[in-house]
Amino acid sequence: MSHEQQAPQRTDLRAHAAQAERLHHFSHGLKNRLAGMMEVSRMLGTTGDPAQEAELRTFFEDQFFKALREVEGLLDDMAVDRGVGRLALAPTPLAPLVEEAVKDARHRADRKQQTITLEGLTQVSVQADPHYLLQALQALLSNASKFGHAGSAIEVQVVPAGERSRITVRDAGVGLTTEDLEQVFQRYAMLSSKSTAGEAQGRSTLARARQWLQAMGGDLTANSEGKDKGAAFTIELPLA
């Protein structure tokens, strides 16, 4: 057989020993969590005991987020890059984006009789990617509504901070404990806070938003005085 006719070399897809061991432990743990969740799903709605039903739902949610955190841990261990991709940074007028995010949030807030107030908005521009900045603002307002009580206020405040602009979204909701604050930007962390009307909780949106903002040269921080004392999330971005 000539060189041109030789069969192509088979690619060896076997994992290195350390990777194989890591994947083995991961798959074993994931299968156990999924089996537990399947069993709980079969039991839900059959006990006739509201307290037991609530306990089962809490267990299911806990296992769900632990499984997602373990996926993130595996990706970290294998050095899989999960960056934000290519940002289109440009001088971006802040007022239109904030106003658009507030407008988009009003339908959710109206359902819970919540009010949104906007204070201090000025005609400044920041160095940002407008697409990702809008998504970050929308995420903070959605979060404030989810964890805010019915009839409560959501405040959006824009203030100068030297060579930066600071946008704070503050709610009067369930608040964050010290332990919650330590984990609030971790993907799929199981926080003690629960949405006030049973809204779905992604548990990864804030982590992504912070990653986007840091890639723009800014940051996202969280503050709360504790349980049932509301929370504030602050974006800082450099002025254009």
GROMACS .gro file of C-alpha atoms in nm:
model
  240
    1MET     CA    1   0.000   0.000   0.000
    2SER     CA    2   0.139   0.340  -0.098
    3HIS     CA    3   0.171   0.624   0.151
    4GLU     CA    4  -0.135   0.792  -0.005
    5GLN     CA    5  -0.341   0.473   0.038
    6GLN     CA    6  -0.261   0.414   0.404
    7ALA     CA    7  -0.558   0.412   0.641
    8PRO     CA    8  -0.583   0.726   0.856
    9GLN     CA    9  -0.445   0.693   1.206
   10ARG     CA   10  -0.711   0.630   1.472
   11THR     CA   11  -0.747   0.918   1.714
   12ASP     CA   12  -0.709   0.798   2.073
   13LEU     CA   13  -0.996   0.954   2.272
   14ARG     CA   14  -0.911   0.784   2.599
   15ALA     CA   15  -0.883   1.026   2.887
   16HIS     CA   16  -0.565   1.056   3.088
   17ALA     CA   17  -0.574   0.864   3.415
   18ALA     CA   18  -0.639   1.171   3.631
   19GLN     CA   19  -0.917   1.292   3.401
   20ALA     CA   20  -1.072   0.947   3.390
   21GLU     CA   21  -1.075   0.927   3.769
   22ARG     CA   22  -1.229   1.274   3.798
   23LEU     CA   23  -1.497   1.190   3.542
   24HIS     CA   24  -1.572   0.861   3.716
   25HIS     CA   25  -1.635   1.034   4.051
   26PHE     CA   26  -1.838   1.307   3.882
   27SER     CA   27  -2.063   1.066   3.691
   28HIS     CA   28  -2.115   0.847   4.000
   29GLY     CA   29  -2.220   1.147   4.210
   30LEU     CA   30  -2.443   1.288   3.936
   31LYS     CA   31  -2.622   0.955   3.889
   32ASN     CA   32  -2.691   0.937   4.262
   33ARG     CA   33  -2.836   1.290   4.266
   34LEU     CA   34  -3.052   1.222   3.962
   35ALA     CA   35  -3.179   0.899   4.118
   36GLY     CA   36  -3.274   1.086   4.435
   37MET     CA   37  -3.450   1.357   4.234
   38MET     CA   38  -3.643   1.093   4.036
   39GLU     CA   39  -3.761   0.930   4.357
   40VAL     CA   40  -3.873   1.264   4.499
   41SER     CA   41  -4.060   1.345   4.175
   42ARG     CA   42  -4.255   1.022   4.217
   43MET     CA   43  -4.346   1.110   4.575
   44LEU     CA   44  -4.453   1.469   4.516
   45GLY     CA   45  -4.829   1.507   4.529
   46THR     CA   46  -4.885   1.170   4.696
   47THR     CA   47  -4.815   1.232   5.065
   48GLY     CA   48  -5.119   1.443   5.156
   49ASP     CA   49  -4.899   1.629   5.404
   50PRO     CA   50  -4.817   1.994   5.313
   51ALA     CA   51  -4.513   2.001   5.542
   52GLN     CA   52  -4.372   1.684   5.389
   53GLU     CA   53  -4.444   1.812   5.037
   54ALA     CA   54  -4.252   2.132   5.115
   55GLU     CA   55  -3.961   1.927   5.251
   56LEU     CA   56  -3.955   1.715   4.934
   57ARG     CA   57  -3.953   2.023   4.711
   58THR     CA   58  -3.667   2.174   4.912
   59PHE     CA   59  -3.469   1.850   4.881
   60PHE     CA   60  -3.531   1.841   4.505
   61GLU     CA   61  -3.416   2.202   4.460
   62ASP     CA   62  -3.108   2.142   4.676
   63GLN     CA   63  -3.005   1.837   4.471
   64PHE     CA   64  -3.070   2.025   4.146
   65PHE     CA   65  -2.841   2.316   4.231
   66LYS     CA   66  -2.574   2.088   4.379
   67ALA     CA   67  -2.567   1.894   4.052
   68LEU     CA   68  -2.525   2.217   3.855
   69ARG     CA   69  -2.245   2.331   4.089
   70GLU     CA   70  -2.069   1.998   4.039
   71VAL     CA   71  -2.084   2.049   3.662
   72GLU     CA   72  -1.922   2.390   3.711
   73GLY     CA   73  -1.658   2.231   3.934
   74LEU     CA   74  -1.578   1.973   3.669
   75LEU     CA   75  -1.540   2.242   3.403
   76ASP     CA   76  -1.310   2.438   3.637
   77ASP     CA   77  -1.098   2.131   3.711
   78MET     CA   78  -1.054   2.069   3.339
   79ALA     CA   79  -0.971   2.435   3.272
   80VAL     CA   80  -1.263   2.485   3.034
   81ASP     CA   81  -1.284   2.853   2.946
   82ARG     CA   82  -1.633   2.996   2.991
   83GLY     CA   83  -1.558   3.358   2.910
   84VAL     CA   84  -1.804   3.611   2.777
   85GLY     CA   85  -1.667   3.607   2.426
   86ARG     CA   86  -1.581   3.918   2.228
   87LEU     CA   87  -1.720   4.238   2.375
   88ALA     CA   88  -1.795   4.542   2.157
   89LEU     CA   89  -1.680   4.815   2.395
   90ALA     CA   90  -1.775   5.169   2.296
   91PRO     CA   91  -1.887   5.497   2.453
   92THR     CA   92  -2.244   5.411   2.551
   93PRO     CA   93  -2.505   5.664   2.666
   94LEU     CA   94  -2.628   5.534   3.001
   95ALA     CA   95  -2.972   5.695   3.028
   96PRO     CA   96  -3.142   5.512   2.736
   97LEU     CA   97  -3.024   5.171   2.859
   98VAL     CA   98  -3.135   5.229   3.217
   99GLU     CA   99  -3.472   5.359   3.100
  100GLU     CA  100  -3.518   5.061   2.866
  101ALA     CA  101  -3.433   4.814   3.145
  102VAL     CA  102  -3.681   4.983   3.381
  103LYS     CA  103  -3.951   4.982   3.114
  104ASP     CA  104  -3.895   4.610   3.048
  105ALA     CA  105  -3.918   4.534   3.423
  106ARG     CA  106  -4.246   4.714   3.484
  107HIS     CA  107  -4.469   4.431   3.360
  108ARG     CA  108  -4.319   4.194   3.618
  109ALA     CA  109  -4.333   4.457   3.892
  110ASP     CA  110  -4.695   4.544   3.809
  111ARG     CA  111  -4.802   4.184   3.866
  112LYS     CA  112  -4.673   4.213   4.224
  113GLN     CA  113  -4.797   4.572   4.274
  114GLN     CA  114  -4.437   4.689   4.304
  115THR     CA  115  -4.322   5.040   4.215
  116ILE     CA  116  -3.994   5.124   4.039
  117THR     CA  117  -3.841   5.466   4.098
  118LEU     CA  118  -3.551   5.611   3.902
  119GLU     CA  119  -3.326   5.876   4.057
  120GLY     CA  120  -3.021   6.073   3.948
  121LEU     CA  121  -3.011   5.971   3.583
  122THR     CA  122  -2.782   6.205   3.390
  123GLN     CA  123  -2.669   6.231   3.030
  124VAL     CA  124  -2.336   6.053   3.072
  125SER     CA  125  -2.169   5.784   2.864
  126VAL     CA  126  -1.980   5.483   2.996
  127GLN     CA  127  -1.729   5.255   2.828
  128ALA     CA  128  -1.935   4.937   2.784
  129ASP     CA  129  -2.090   4.682   2.555
  130PRO     CA  130  -2.453   4.806   2.531
  131HIS     CA  131  -2.595   4.457   2.468
  132TYR     CA  132  -2.439   4.299   2.777
  133LEU     CA  133  -2.490   4.607   2.993
  134LEU     CA  134  -2.862   4.603   2.915
  135GLN     CA  135  -2.877   4.233   3.002
  136ALA     CA  136  -2.704   4.301   3.333
  137LEU     CA  137  -2.947   4.581   3.420
  138GLN     CA  138  -3.244   4.363   3.325
  139ALA     CA  139  -3.108   4.082   3.543
  140LEU     CA  140  -3.077   4.308   3.847
  141LEU     CA  141  -3.428   4.447   3.809
  142SER     CA  142  -3.574   4.099   3.756
  143ASN     CA  143  -3.390   3.980   4.065
  144ALA     CA  144  -3.519   4.276   4.270
  145SER     CA  145  -3.877   4.199   4.171
  146LYS     CA  146  -3.847   3.825   4.236
  147PHE     CA  147  -3.708   3.873   4.586
  148GLY     CA  148  -3.908   4.184   4.670
  149HIS     CA  149  -4.237   4.158   4.855
  150ALA     CA  150  -4.568   4.235   4.687
  151GLY     CA  151  -4.642   4.608   4.707
  152SER     CA  152  -4.282   4.702   4.786
  153ALA     CA  153  -4.057   4.956   4.615
  154ILE     CA  154  -3.762   4.899   4.386
  155GLU     CA  155  -3.519   5.190   4.363
  156VAL     CA  156  -3.276   5.256   4.078
  157GLN     CA  157  -3.016   5.521   4.156
  158VAL     CA  158  -2.744   5.652   3.924
  159VAL     CA  159  -2.464   5.858   4.082
  160PRO     CA  160  -2.116   5.972   3.975
  161ALA     CA  161  -1.819   5.803   4.139
  162GLY     CA  162  -1.509   5.989   4.030
  163GLU     CA  163  -1.407   5.860   3.689
  164ARG     CA  164  -1.684   5.601   3.702
  165SER     CA  165  -2.062   5.586   3.709
  166ARG     CA  166  -2.245   5.386   3.973
  167ILE     CA  167  -2.590   5.229   3.918
  168THR     CA  168  -2.758   5.076   4.223
  169VAL     CA  169  -3.072   4.862   4.218
  170ARG     CA  170  -3.221   4.834   4.569
  171ASP     CA  171  -3.518   4.623   4.680
  172ALA     CA  172  -3.713   4.594   5.006
  173GLY     CA  173  -3.727   4.217   4.998
  174VAL     CA  174  -3.607   3.900   5.168
  175GLY     CA  175  -3.246   4.019   5.202
  176LEU     CA  176  -2.924   3.823   5.213
  177THR     CA  177  -2.745   3.667   5.507
  178THR     CA  178  -2.368   3.695   5.551
  179GLU     CA  179  -2.335   3.342   5.412
  180ASP     CA  180  -2.553   3.433   5.114
  181LEU     CA  181  -2.339   3.737   5.035
  182GLU     CA  182  -2.029   3.519   5.026
  183GLN     CA  183  -2.187   3.298   4.759
  184VAL     CA  184  -2.423   3.527   4.570
  185PHE     CA  185  -2.194   3.552   4.265
  186GLN     CA  186  -2.115   3.180   4.256
  187ARG     CA  187  -2.294   2.987   3.984
  188TYR     CA  188  -2.580   2.775   4.116
  189ALA     CA  189  -2.515   2.848   4.483
  190MET     CA  190  -2.793   2.727   4.714
  191LEU     CA  191  -2.879   3.049   4.898
  192SER     CA  192  -3.118   3.077   5.189
  193SER     CA  193  -3.320   3.349   5.011
  194LYS     CA  194  -3.632   3.241   4.823
  195SER     CA  195  -3.838   3.432   4.569
  196THR     CA  196  -4.151   3.578   4.726
  197ALA     CA  197  -4.406   3.444   4.476
  198GLY     CA  198  -4.246   3.115   4.378
  199GLU     CA  199  -4.068   3.258   4.072
  200ALA     CA  200  -3.805   3.041   3.907
  201GLN     CA  201  -3.449   3.100   4.027
  202GLY     CA  202  -3.171   3.052   3.773
  203ARG     CA  203  -2.890   3.098   4.028
  204SER     CA  204  -2.634   3.173   3.757
  205THR     CA  205  -2.752   3.508   3.617
  206LEU     CA  206  -2.572   3.725   3.872
  207ALA     CA  207  -2.245   3.538   3.816
  208ARG     CA  208  -2.270   3.597   3.441
  209ALA     CA  209  -2.363   3.962   3.488
  210ARG     CA  210  -2.059   4.020   3.710
  211GLN     CA  211  -1.837   3.850   3.454
  212TRP     CA  212  -1.969   4.073   3.177
  213LEU     CA  213  -1.919   4.391   3.380
  214GLN     CA  214  -1.569   4.300   3.492
  215ALA     CA  215  -1.480   4.233   3.128
  216MET     CA  216  -1.588   4.593   3.058
  217GLY     CA  217  -1.350   4.725   3.322
  218GLY     CA  218  -1.627   4.761   3.579
  219ASP     CA  219  -1.769   4.551   3.859
  220LEU     CA  220  -2.088   4.428   4.027
  221THR     CA  221  -2.117   4.416   4.406
  222ALA     CA  222  -2.390   4.317   4.651
  223ASN     CA  223  -2.489   4.450   4.991
  224SER     CA  224  -2.758   4.359   5.245
  225GLU     CA  225  -2.812   4.427   5.613
  226GLY     CA  226  -2.946   4.076   5.661
  227LYS     CA  227  -3.252   3.860   5.633
  228ASP     CA  228  -3.575   4.048   5.550
  229LYS     CA  229  -3.385   4.377   5.517
  230GLY     CA  230  -3.365   4.399   5.141
  231ALA     CA  231  -3.060   4.398   4.916
  232ALA     CA  232  -2.871   4.636   4.688
  233PHE     CA  233  -2.669   4.546   4.379
  234THR     CA  234  -2.432   4.808   4.239
  235ILE     CA  235  -2.277   4.831   3.893
  236GLU     CA  236  -1.968   5.047   3.847
  237LEU     CA  237  -1.840   5.131   3.501
  238PRO     CA  238  -1.571   5.368   3.373
  239LEU     CA  239  -1.690   5.688   3.211
  240ALA     CA  240  -1.628   5.709   2.839
   0.00000   0.00000   0.00000
